[in-house]
PDB file of C-alpha atoms in Angstrom:
ATOM      1  CA  MET A  30     -23.257  -4.046  -5.912  1.00 65.00           C
ATOM      2  CA  LEU A  31     -24.122  -6.051  -2.777  1.00 74.00           C
ATOM      3  CA  LYS A  32     -25.051  -4.091   0.323  1.00 86.00           C
ATOM      4  CA  PRO A  33     -22.580  -4.860   3.134  1.00 93.00           C
ATOM      5  CA  LYS A  34     -23.666  -6.006   6.582  1.00 94.00           C
ATOM      6  CA  THR A  35     -20.274  -6.280   8.308  1.00 96.00           C
ATOM      7  CA  LEU A  36     -17.144  -4.163   8.423  1.00 96.00           C
ATOM      8  CA  GLY A  37     -13.740  -4.551   9.959  1.00 97.00           C
ATOM      9  CA  LEU A  38     -12.158  -1.485  11.539  1.00 98.00           C
ATOM     10  CA  TRP A  39      -8.419  -0.883  11.066  1.00 97.00           C
ATOM     11  CA  ALA A  40      -6.814   2.310  12.360  1.00 97.00           C
ATOM     12  CA  ASN A  41      -3.792   4.337  13.326  1.00 97.00           C
ATOM     13  CA  THR A  42      -4.352   4.185  17.086  1.00 97.00           C
ATOM     14  CA  ASP A  43      -1.675   6.816  17.728  1.00 96.00           C
ATOM     15  CA  LYS A  44      -3.986   9.497  16.348  1.00 95.00           C
ATOM     16  CA  ASP A  45      -6.227  11.164  18.950  1.00 96.00           C
ATOM     17  CA  ILE A  46      -8.656  12.093  16.202  1.00 96.00           C
ATOM     18  CA  PHE A  47      -9.375   8.396  15.651  1.00 97.00           C
ATOM     19  CA  TRP A  48     -10.513   7.964  19.252  1.00 97.00           C
ATOM     20  CA  ASN A  49     -12.672  11.070  18.900  1.00 97.00           C
ATOM     21  CA  ILE A  50     -14.487   9.723  15.829  1.00 97.00           C
ATOM     22  CA  LEU A  51     -14.719   6.074  16.992  1.00 97.00           C
ATOM     23  CA  PRO A  52     -17.887   6.499  19.142  1.00 97.00           C
ATOM     24  CA  GLU A  53     -19.654   8.148  16.198  1.00 97.00           C
ATOM     25  CA  ILE A  54     -18.703   5.214  13.941  1.00 97.00           C
ATOM     26  CA  ILE A  55     -20.018   2.739  16.528  1.00 97.00           C
ATOM     27  CA  GLU A  56     -23.317   4.626  16.766  1.00 97.00           C
ATOM     28  CA  TRP A  57     -23.571   4.831  12.980  1.00 97.00           C
ATOM     29  CA  GLY A  58     -23.090   1.056  12.793  1.00 97.00           C
ATOM     30  CA  LYS A  59     -25.922   0.483  15.278  1.00 96.00           C
ATOM     31  CA  ARG A  60     -28.296   2.740  13.338  1.00 97.00           C
ATOM     32  CA  LYS A  61     -27.488   1.059  10.039  1.00 96.00           C
ATOM     33  CA  LYS A  62     -27.481  -2.457  11.532  1.00 96.00           C
ATOM     34  CA  ILE A  63     -23.872  -2.949  10.445  1.00 96.00           C
ATOM     35  CA  GLN A  64     -21.869  -5.394  12.577  1.00 96.00           C
ATOM     36  CA  ILE A  65     -18.489  -3.831  13.364  1.00 97.00           C
ATOM     37  CA  PHE A  66     -15.352  -5.837  14.175  1.00 97.00           C
ATOM     38  CA  ILE A  67     -12.144  -4.226  15.450  1.00 97.00           C
ATOM     39  CA  THR A  68      -8.497  -5.246  15.420  1.00 96.00           C
ATOM     40  CA  GLU A  69      -6.708  -6.499  18.517  1.00 95.00           C
ATOM     41  CA  LYS A  70      -4.562  -3.357  18.400  1.00 96.00           C
ATOM     42  CA  ILE A  71      -7.657  -1.172  18.805  1.00 97.00           C
ATOM     43  CA  GLN A  72      -9.307  -3.367  21.431  1.00 95.00           C
ATOM     44  CA  SER A  73      -6.187  -3.667  23.613  1.00 95.00           C
ATOM     45  CA  ASN A  74      -5.563   0.100  23.659  1.00 95.00           C
ATOM     46  CA  GLU A  75      -6.292   1.741  26.999  1.00 95.00           C
ATOM     47  CA  LYS A  76      -8.380   4.364  25.206  1.00 95.00           C
ATOM     48  CA  CYS A  77     -10.840   1.764  23.910  1.00 95.00           C
ATOM     49  CA  ASN A  78     -14.060   1.658  25.958  1.00 92.00           C
ATOM     50  CA  PHE A  79     -15.920  -0.727  23.630  1.00 91.00           C
ATOM     51  CA  THR A  80     -15.104  -4.123  25.119  1.00 86.00           C
ATOM     52  CA  ASP A  81     -18.301  -5.653  23.719  1.00 90.00           C
ATOM     53  CA  ILE A  82     -17.251  -5.221  20.073  1.00 95.00           C
ATOM     54  CA  PRO A  83     -16.001  -8.491  18.530  1.00 95.00           C
ATOM     55  CA  GLN A  84     -12.396  -8.716  17.433  1.00 95.00           C
ATOM     56  CA  ILE A  85     -10.941  -9.586  14.053  1.00 95.00           C
ATOM     57  CA  ASP A  86      -9.140 -12.827  14.833  1.00 90.00           C
ATOM     58  CA  ILE A  87      -8.966 -16.472  13.802  1.00 83.00           C
ATOM     59  CA  GLN A  88     -12.710 -16.886  14.321  1.00 84.00           C
ATOM     60  CA  ASN A  89     -13.792 -13.583  12.738  1.00 89.00           C
ATOM     61  CA  LYS A  90     -11.388 -13.395   9.821  1.00 93.00           C
ATOM     62  CA  ILE A  91     -10.793 -10.504   7.436  1.00 95.00           C
ATOM     63  CA  ALA A  92     -12.206 -12.722   4.694  1.00 95.00           C
ATOM     64  CA  ASP A  93     -15.537 -12.773   6.561  1.00 94.00           C
ATOM     65  CA  MET A  94     -15.854  -8.977   6.464  1.00 96.00           C
ATOM     66  CA  ASP A  95     -17.884  -7.296   3.726  1.00 97.00           C
ATOM     67  CA  PHE A  96     -15.346  -4.468   3.731  1.00 97.00           C
ATOM     68  CA  ILE A  97     -12.543  -2.985   5.816  1.00 98.00           C
ATOM     69  CA  LEU A  98     -12.716   0.618   7.024  1.00 98.00           C
ATOM     70  CA  VAL A  99      -9.219   2.065   7.441  1.00 98.00           C
ATOM     71  CA  LEU A 100      -8.708   5.273   9.407  1.00 97.00           C
ATOM     72  CA  GLY A 101      -5.269   6.850   9.200  1.00 96.00           C
ATOM     73  CA  GLY A 102      -3.019   7.881   6.365  1.00 93.00           C
ATOM     74  CA  ASP A 103      -1.729   6.085   3.313  1.00 94.00           C
ATOM     75  CA  GLY A 104       0.789   4.250   5.510  1.00 94.00           C
ATOM     76  CA  THR A 105      -2.019   2.751   7.598  1.00 96.00           C
ATOM     77  CA  PHE A 106      -3.789   1.780   4.375  1.00 96.00           C
ATOM     78  CA  LEU A 107      -0.655   0.022   3.070  1.00 97.00           C
ATOM     79  CA  SER A 108      -0.283  -2.075   6.217  1.00 96.00           C
ATOM     80  CA  CYS A 109      -3.944  -3.074   5.972  1.00 97.00           C
ATOM     81  CA  ALA A 110      -3.622  -3.979   2.287  1.00 97.00           C
ATOM     82  CA  ARG A 111      -0.745  -6.353   3.031  1.00 96.00           C
ATOM     83  CA  SER A 112      -2.882  -8.090   5.677  1.00 95.00           C
ATOM     84  CA  VAL A 113      -5.907  -8.347   3.370  1.00 96.00           C
ATOM     85  CA  ARG A 114      -3.832  -9.637   0.445  1.00 93.00           C
ATOM     86  CA  ASP A 115      -5.781 -12.327  -1.422  1.00 93.00           C
ATOM     87  CA  GLN A 116      -8.875 -12.395   0.801  1.00 94.00           C
ATOM     88  CA  ASP A 117     -10.996 -10.317  -1.630  1.00 93.00           C
ATOM     89  CA  THR A 118     -12.226  -7.920   1.062  1.00 97.00           C
ATOM     90  CA  PRO A 119     -12.409  -4.364  -0.338  1.00 97.00           C
ATOM     91  CA  ILE A 120     -10.946  -1.447   1.623  1.00 98.00           C
ATOM     92  CA  LEU A 121     -12.345   2.039   2.217  1.00 97.00           C
ATOM     93  CA  GLY A 122      -9.675   4.474   3.355  1.00 96.00           C
ATOM     94  CA  ILE A 123     -10.500   7.487   5.549  1.00 96.00           C
ATOM     95  CA  HIS A 124      -7.624   9.955   5.825  1.00 94.00           C
ATOM     96  CA  LEU A 125      -7.285  11.482   9.278  1.00 93.00           C
ATOM     97  CA  GLY A 126      -5.465  14.469   7.796  1.00 84.00           C
ATOM     98  CA  ASP A 127      -5.657  15.803   4.287  1.00 75.00           C
ATOM     99  CA  LEU A 128      -6.674  13.874   1.197  1.00 73.00           C
ATOM    100  CA  GLY A 129      -4.514  10.842   0.415  1.00 81.00           C
ATOM    101  CA  PHE A 130      -3.845   8.764  -2.697  1.00 87.00           C
ATOM    102  CA  LEU A 131      -5.113   5.577  -1.027  1.00 92.00           C
ATOM    103  CA  ALA A 132      -7.117   6.889   1.917  1.00 91.00           C
ATOM    104  CA  LYS A 133      -9.110   9.147  -0.379  1.00 87.00           C
ATOM    105  CA  VAL A 134     -12.026  10.112   1.882  1.00 92.00           C
ATOM    106  CA  THR A 135     -11.643  12.871   4.477  1.00 91.00           C
ATOM    107  CA  LEU A 136     -13.338  13.007   7.877  1.00 93.00           C
ATOM    108  CA  ASP A 137     -15.676  15.701   6.574  1.00 93.00           C
ATOM    109  CA  ASP A 138     -17.229  13.160   4.201  1.00 94.00           C
ATOM    110  CA  ILE A 139     -16.927   9.957   6.235  1.00 96.00           C
ATOM    111  CA  PHE A 140     -20.588   9.326   7.020  1.00 97.00           C
ATOM    112  CA  GLN A 141     -21.814  10.432   3.606  1.00 97.00           C
ATOM    113  CA  ARG A 142     -19.464   7.885   2.026  1.00 97.00           C
ATOM    114  CA  LEU A 143     -20.315   5.173   4.555  1.00 97.00           C
ATOM    115  CA  ASP A 144     -24.010   5.691   3.800  1.00 97.00           C
ATOM    116  CA  GLN A 145     -23.228   5.219   0.117  1.00 96.00           C
ATOM    117  CA  VAL A 146     -21.405   1.969   0.852  1.00 96.00           C
ATOM    118  CA  VAL A 147     -24.350   0.671   2.900  1.00 95.00           C
ATOM    119  CA  THR A 148     -26.738   1.307  -0.008  1.00 95.00           C
ATOM    120  CA  GLY A 149     -24.366  -0.345  -2.485  1.00 94.00           C
ATOM    121  CA  ASP A 150     -23.594   2.955  -4.209  1.00 95.00           C
ATOM    122  CA  PHE A 151     -19.874   2.385  -4.689  1.00 95.00           C
ATOM    123  CA  LEU A 152     -17.270   0.929  -7.014  1.00 95.00           C
ATOM    124  CA  VAL A 153     -14.396  -1.439  -6.335  1.00 96.00           C
ATOM    125  CA  GLU A 154     -11.179  -0.459  -8.087  1.00 96.00           C
ATOM    126  CA  LYS A 155      -8.654  -3.272  -8.411  1.00 96.00           C
ATOM    127  CA  ARG A 156      -4.982  -2.543  -7.742  1.00 96.00           C
ATOM    128  CA  SER A 157      -2.122  -4.946  -8.417  1.00 95.00           C
ATOM    129  CA  MET A 158       0.374  -5.991  -5.760  1.00 97.00           C
ATOM    130  CA  LEU A 159       4.020  -6.941  -6.059  1.00 98.00           C
ATOM    131  CA  LYS A 160       5.621 -10.122  -4.800  1.00 98.00           C
ATOM    132  CA  ALA A 161       9.299 -10.291  -3.847  1.00 98.00           C
ATOM    133  CA  SER A 162      11.193 -13.452  -3.015  1.00 97.00           C
ATOM    134  CA  ILE A 163      14.674 -13.999  -1.616  1.00 95.00           C
ATOM    135  CA  ASN A 164      16.027 -17.532  -1.582  1.00 87.00           C
ATOM    136  CA  LYS A 165      18.120 -17.787   1.558  1.00 82.00           C
ATOM    137  CA  LYS A 166      19.829 -20.958   2.675  1.00 77.00           C
ATOM    138  CA  GLU A 167      17.289 -21.823   5.341  1.00 75.00           C
ATOM    139  CA  LYS A 168      14.163 -21.025   3.297  1.00 83.00           C
ATOM    140  CA  ASN A 169      12.544 -18.890   0.617  1.00 90.00           C
ATOM    141  CA  PHE A 170      11.336 -15.566   2.033  1.00 94.00           C
ATOM    142  CA  ILE A 171       8.289 -14.007   0.327  1.00 96.00           C
ATOM    143  CA  PHE A 172       6.930 -10.471   0.737  1.00 97.00           C
ATOM    144  CA  TYR A 173       3.991  -8.585  -0.752  1.00 98.00           C
ATOM    145  CA  GLY A 174       3.703  -4.849  -1.358  1.00 98.00           C
ATOM    146  CA  LEU A 175       1.040  -2.537  -2.744  1.00 98.00           C
ATOM    147  CA  ASN A 176       3.324   0.439  -3.426  1.00 98.00           C
ATOM    148  CA  ASP A 177       6.876  -0.725  -3.995  1.00 98.00           C
ATOM    149  CA  PHE A 178       9.966  -2.681  -3.113  1.00 98.00           C
ATOM    150  CA  VAL A 179      13.252  -0.862  -2.577  1.00 98.00           C
ATOM    151  CA  VAL A 180      16.730  -2.364  -2.425  1.00 96.00           C
ATOM    152  CA  SER A 181      18.969   0.059  -0.588  1.00 93.00           C
ATOM    153  CA  SER A 182      22.476   0.335   0.787  1.00 85.00           C
ATOM    154  CA  GLY A 183      20.823   1.417   4.026  1.00 72.00           C
ATOM    155  CA  GLU A 184      22.613   3.409   6.650  1.00 67.00           C
ATOM    156  CA  SER A 185      26.013   2.806   5.059  1.00 63.00           C
ATOM    157  CA  HIS A 186      25.156   5.422   2.383  1.00 68.00           C
ATOM    158  CA  ARG A 187      27.594   3.681   0.060  1.00 79.00           C
ATOM    159  CA  MET A 188      26.960   3.328  -3.635  1.00 87.00           C
ATOM    160  CA  LEU A 189      25.031   0.165  -4.426  1.00 91.00           C
ATOM    161  CA  ILE A 190      25.842  -1.654  -7.676  1.00 92.00           C
ATOM    162  CA  SER A 191      22.659  -3.436  -8.758  1.00 93.00           C
ATOM    163  CA  GLU A 192      22.406  -5.566 -11.865  1.00 95.00           C
ATOM    164  CA  VAL A 193      18.797  -5.661 -13.103  1.00 96.00           C
ATOM    165  CA  PHE A 194      17.317  -8.353 -15.375  1.00 97.00           C
ATOM    166  CA  VAL A 195      13.836  -8.422 -16.916  1.00 98.00           C
ATOM    167  CA  ASN A 196      12.702 -11.842 -18.143  1.00 97.00           C
ATOM    168  CA  GLU A 197      16.313 -13.082 -18.299  1.00 90.00           C
ATOM    169  CA  SER A 198      17.416 -10.066 -20.383  1.00 97.00           C
ATOM    170  CA  ARG A 199      20.044  -7.921 -18.725  1.00 96.00           C
ATOM    171  CA  VAL A 200      18.734  -4.349 -18.524  1.00 95.00           C
ATOM    172  CA  SER A 201      21.462  -2.389 -16.819  1.00 91.00           C
ATOM    173  CA  GLU A 202      23.941  -2.136 -14.003  1.00 92.00           C
ATOM    174  CA  TYR A 203      22.678   0.673 -11.787  1.00 92.00           C
ATOM    175  CA  ARG A 204      25.260   2.496  -9.707  1.00 92.00           C
ATOM    176  CA  SER A 205      23.066   4.336  -7.264  1.00 92.00           C
ATOM    177  CA  ASP A 206      21.833   4.595  -3.681  1.00 91.00           C
ATOM    178  CA  GLY A 207      19.315   1.872  -4.480  1.00 93.00           C
ATOM    179  CA  VAL A 208      16.605   0.716  -6.871  1.00 97.00           C
ATOM    180  CA  ILE A 209      12.815   1.032  -6.582  1.00 98.00           C
ATOM    181  CA  VAL A 210      10.383  -1.356  -8.250  1.00 98.00           C
ATOM    182  CA  SER A 211       6.878   0.105  -7.968  1.00 98.00           C
ATOM    183  CA  THR A 212       3.329  -0.590  -9.059  1.00 98.00           C
ATOM    184  CA  PRO A 213       1.234   2.150 -10.694  1.00 97.00           C
ATOM    185  CA  THR A 214      -0.205   2.721  -7.211  1.00 97.00           C
ATOM    186  CA  GLY A 215       3.306   3.345  -5.886  1.00 97.00           C
ATOM    187  CA  SER A 216       4.359   5.495  -8.831  1.00 97.00           C
ATOM    188  CA  THR A 217       3.224   8.613  -6.926  1.00 94.00           C
ATOM    189  CA  ALA A 218       5.317   7.704  -3.873  1.00 94.00           C
ATOM    190  CA  TYR A 219       9.086   7.146  -3.524  1.00 96.00           C
ATOM    191  CA  SER A 220       9.517   6.401  -7.221  1.00 97.00           C
ATOM    192  CA  LEU A 221       8.130   9.820  -8.169  1.00 95.00           C
ATOM    193  CA  SER A 222      10.417  11.641  -5.756  1.00 94.00           C
ATOM    194  CA  SER A 223      13.340   9.787  -7.358  1.00 95.00           C
ATOM    195  CA  GLY A 224      12.425  10.952 -10.866  1.00 95.00           C
ATOM    196  CA  GLY A 225      10.050   8.170 -11.912  1.00 96.00           C
ATOM    197  CA  PRO A 226       6.908   8.752 -14.007  1.00 96.00           C
ATOM    198  CA  ILE A 227       3.318   8.896 -12.794  1.00 95.00           C
ATOM    199  CA  ILE A 228       1.502   5.781 -14.021  1.00 97.00           C
ATOM    200  CA  ALA A 229      -2.300   5.714 -14.056  1.00 95.00           C
ATOM    201  CA  PRO A 230      -3.664   2.904 -11.845  1.00 94.00           C
ATOM    202  CA  ASN A 231      -5.232   0.980 -14.738  1.00 93.00           C
ATOM    203  CA  VAL A 232      -1.953   0.692 -16.703  1.00 96.00           C
ATOM    204  CA  GLU A 233      -0.625  -2.839 -16.220  1.00 96.00           C
ATOM    205  CA  SER A 234       3.023  -2.077 -15.547  1.00 97.00           C
ATOM    206  CA  PHE A 235       5.923  -1.847 -13.141  1.00 97.00           C
ATOM    207  CA  VAL A 236       8.385   1.030 -12.845  1.00 98.00           C
ATOM    208  CA  ILE A 237      12.092   0.430 -12.178  1.00 98.00           C
ATOM    209  CA  THR A 238      13.629   3.621 -10.785  1.00 97.00           C
ATOM    210  CA  PRO A 239      17.214   4.140  -9.603  1.00 95.00           C
ATOM    211  CA  ILE A 240      17.684   6.271  -6.487  1.00 94.00           C
ATOM    212  CA  SER A 241      20.214   9.092  -6.874  1.00 90.00           C
ATOM    213  CA  ALA A 242      21.896   7.400  -9.830  1.00 89.00           C
ATOM    214  CA  HIS A 243      25.632   8.053 -10.197  1.00 85.00           C
ATOM    215  CA  SER A 244      25.279   8.307 -13.965  1.00 84.00           C
ATOM    216  CA  LEU A 245      23.290  10.661 -16.189  1.00 80.00           C
ATOM    217  CA  THR A 246      22.438   7.725 -18.453  1.00 81.00           C
ATOM    218  CA  SER A 247      20.507   5.836 -15.754  1.00 87.00           C
ATOM    219  CA  ARG A 248      16.800   6.447 -16.277  1.00 92.00           C
ATOM    220  CA  PRO A 249      13.549   4.962 -14.955  1.00 95.00           C
ATOM    221  CA  LEU A 250      12.118   2.086 -16.982  1.00 97.00           C
ATOM    222  CA  VAL A 251       8.475   1.041 -17.391  1.00 98.00           C
ATOM    223  CA  VAL A 252       7.907  -2.677 -18.055  1.00 98.00           C
ATOM    224  CA  SER A 253       4.911  -4.989 -18.289  1.00 97.00           C
ATOM    225  CA  ASN A 254       3.530  -6.211 -14.973  1.00 96.00           C
ATOM    226  CA  LYS A 255       3.815  -9.736 -16.382  1.00 97.00           C
ATOM    227  CA  SER A 256       7.607  -9.378 -16.224  1.00 97.00           C
ATOM    228  CA  GLU A 257       9.931 -11.119 -13.827  1.00 98.00           C
ATOM    229  CA  ILE A 258      12.495  -8.674 -12.432  1.00 98.00           C
ATOM    230  CA  ARG A 259      15.685  -9.997 -10.850  1.00 97.00           C
ATOM    231  CA  ILE A 260      18.189  -7.862  -8.991  1.00 97.00           C
ATOM    232  CA  LYS A 261      21.734  -9.061  -8.330  1.00 94.00           C
ATOM    233  CA  PHE A 262      24.486  -7.206  -6.509  1.00 92.00           C
ATOM    234  CA  SER A 263      28.088  -6.672  -7.544  1.00 82.00           C
ATOM    235  CA  ASN A 264      29.647  -5.119  -4.433  1.00 68.00           C
ATOM    236  CA  TYR A 265      29.889  -7.917  -1.937  1.00 64.00           C
ATOM    237  CA  ASN A 266      31.132  -6.186   1.204  1.00 61.00           C
ATOM    238  CA  GLN A 267      28.150  -4.240   2.440  1.00 73.00           C
ATOM    239  CA  ASN A 268      24.726  -4.636   3.975  1.00 82.00           C
ATOM    240  CA  ILE A 269      21.709  -4.398   1.698  1.00 92.00           C
ATOM    241  CA  THR A 270      18.097  -3.945   2.780  1.00 94.00           C
ATOM    242  CA  LEU A 271      14.869  -4.883   1.003  1.00 96.00           C
ATOM    243  CA  ILE A 272      12.150  -2.440   2.065  1.00 97.00           C
ATOM    244  CA  THR A 273       8.458  -3.204   1.512  1.00 98.00           C
ATOM    245  CA  ASP A 274       6.116  -0.214   1.124  1.00 98.00           C
ATOM    246  CA  GLY A 275       8.560   1.891   3.124  1.00 96.00           C
ATOM    247  CA  GLN A 276       7.576  -0.057   6.254  1.00 97.00           C
ATOM    248  CA  LEU A 277       9.065  -3.559   6.432  1.00 96.00           C
ATOM    249  CA  HIS A 278      12.829  -4.119   6.321  1.00 95.00           C
ATOM    250  CA  GLU A 279      14.607  -7.366   5.468  1.00 94.00           C
ATOM    251  CA  SER A 280      18.370  -7.800   5.426  1.00 91.00           C
ATOM    252  CA  VAL A 281      19.760  -9.108   2.143  1.00 91.00           C
ATOM    253  CA  ASN A 282      23.098 -10.805   1.696  1.00 88.00           C
ATOM    254  CA  PRO A 283      24.959  -9.479  -1.389  1.00 88.00           C
ATOM    255  CA  ASN A 284      25.068 -13.076  -2.644  1.00 89.00           C
ATOM    256  CA  HIS A 285      21.280 -13.238  -2.713  1.00 91.00           C
ATOM    257  CA  VAL A 286      19.058 -12.505  -5.698  1.00 94.00           C
ATOM    258  CA  VAL A 287      15.854 -10.498  -5.214  1.00 96.00           C
ATOM    259  CA  THR A 288      13.106 -11.653  -7.604  1.00 97.00           C
ATOM    260  CA  ILE A 289      10.073  -9.424  -8.093  1.00 98.00           C
ATOM    261  CA  THR A 290       6.901 -10.393  -9.955  1.00 98.00           C
ATOM    262  CA  ASN A 291       3.233  -9.570  -9.957  1.00 97.00           C
ATOM    263  CA  SER A 292       1.278 -11.307  -7.212  1.00 96.00           C
ATOM    264  CA  ASN A 293      -1.558 -13.603  -8.255  1.00 91.00           C
ATOM    265  CA  PHE A 294      -4.203 -11.384  -6.642  1.00 95.00           C
ATOM    266  CA  GLU A 295      -5.376  -7.776  -6.523  1.00 96.00           C
ATOM    267  CA  ILE A 296      -6.498  -5.460  -3.739  1.00 96.00           C
ATOM    268  CA  GLY A 297      -9.940  -3.877  -4.005  1.00 97.00           C
ATOM    269  CA  LEU A 298     -10.204  -0.160  -3.210  1.00 97.00           C
ATOM    270  CA  ILE A 299     -13.684   1.195  -2.573  1.00 96.00           C
ATOM    271  CA  ASP A 300     -14.292   4.293  -4.693  1.00 95.00           C
ATOM    272  CA  PHE A 301     -17.274   6.278  -5.870  1.00 94.00           C
ATOM    273  CA  LYS A 302     -18.698   7.431  -9.181  1.00 93.00           C
ATOM    274  CA  ASP A 303     -17.564  11.004  -8.570  1.00 92.00           C
ATOM    275  CA  GLY A 304     -14.010   9.892  -7.699  1.00 88.00           C
ATOM    276  CA  ASP A 305     -11.317  11.365  -9.950  1.00 89.00           C
ATOM    277  CA  TYR A 306      -7.709  10.134  -9.826  1.00 90.00           C
ATOM    278  CA  PHE A 307      -6.419  13.168 -11.697  1.00 89.00           C
ATOM    279  CA  GLN A 308      -8.312  15.542  -9.415  1.00 87.00           C
ATOM    280  CA  THR A 309      -6.512  13.862  -6.512  1.00 87.00           C
ATOM    281  CA  LEU A 310      -3.201  14.457  -8.285  1.00 87.00           C
ATOM    282  CA  ARG A 311      -4.005  18.115  -8.739  1.00 87.00           C
ATOM    283  CA  THR A 312      -5.158  18.532  -5.151  1.00 84.00           C
ATOM    284  CA  LYS A 313      -2.342  16.602  -3.479  1.00 82.00           C
ATOM    285  CA  MET A 314       0.580  17.650  -5.641  1.00 80.00           C
ATOM    286  CA  GLY A 315      -0.438  20.711  -7.617  1.00 77.00           C
ATOM    287  CA  TRP A 316       0.029  18.458 -10.658  1.00 70.00           C
ATOM    288  CA  GLY A 317      -0.786  20.054 -13.986  1.00 67.00           C
ATOM    289  CA  THR A 318      -0.878  23.570 -12.551  1.00 67.00           C
ATOM    290  CA  ARG A 319       1.282  26.598 -13.190  1.00 64.00           C
ATOM    291  CA  GLY A 320       3.013  28.804 -10.648  1.00 57.00           C
ATOM    292  CA  ASN A 321       1.061  30.550  -7.870  1.00 53.00           C
ATOM    293  CA  GLY A 322      -1.656  27.896  -8.100  1.00 48.00           C
ATOM    294  CA  ALA A 323      -2.919  29.017 -11.516  1.00 44.00           C
ATOM    295  CA  THR A 324      -4.783  26.338 -13.452  1.00 43.00           C
TER     296      THR A 324
END
């Protein structure tokens, strides 16, 4: 594994703990002769006293970075992943709270893990991303998500009738509050809370999960990630929203068709030899344990 010489810094600037740890990261970079670049959001914040640090911009692009260091939670990681997209720059996530599924390193271990990255002692785990397209009259809108896409009836809280097709085959008409299409990465997020299965990251699949289905026969469905999923809508007098990774919202006309496929690229997550996905599941969710924390 190549030893990195540059890193881009991406962060949740609303967290005071980030500003507390930032000077230590800058000093670490100087000691290790790592050139650090920061986002405009960090540099323009009134709490930032490092005006001499170069900014990630048109000249110093994400693609030029050896890796991106993300400080925040899984939500911060998701926003970074969408910006990285197909630029092949791996991401190391540092959770500013407890352990996360994407930001898997805690502050207690940050410099130990950064030292490992500098010496090339790390792995890059590839994760698939979803692509959603909506063909509106004026143009074709395209979105990318690492976790999931959700079609929802939004604030109306009315039942949404969604007709789902996989590779031209009609799957079902879901009468529900919405439908989630998730990657294995997103299977531990909204899909799981709606009754979907946990899918290991290396399983090449999508999960289609109805939200609060109005029928006992509506169940989550796992399909190949080479599938094309199309969602049409049967109730034409309400607002529908397409939500990307729980963060971006796009209004959908009931006459529109939402098409979801695999993107033609993958995101690289920096991990380590002692990393254990199932240990993370047990730690974060008590998965595989019995009552009172018994194992």
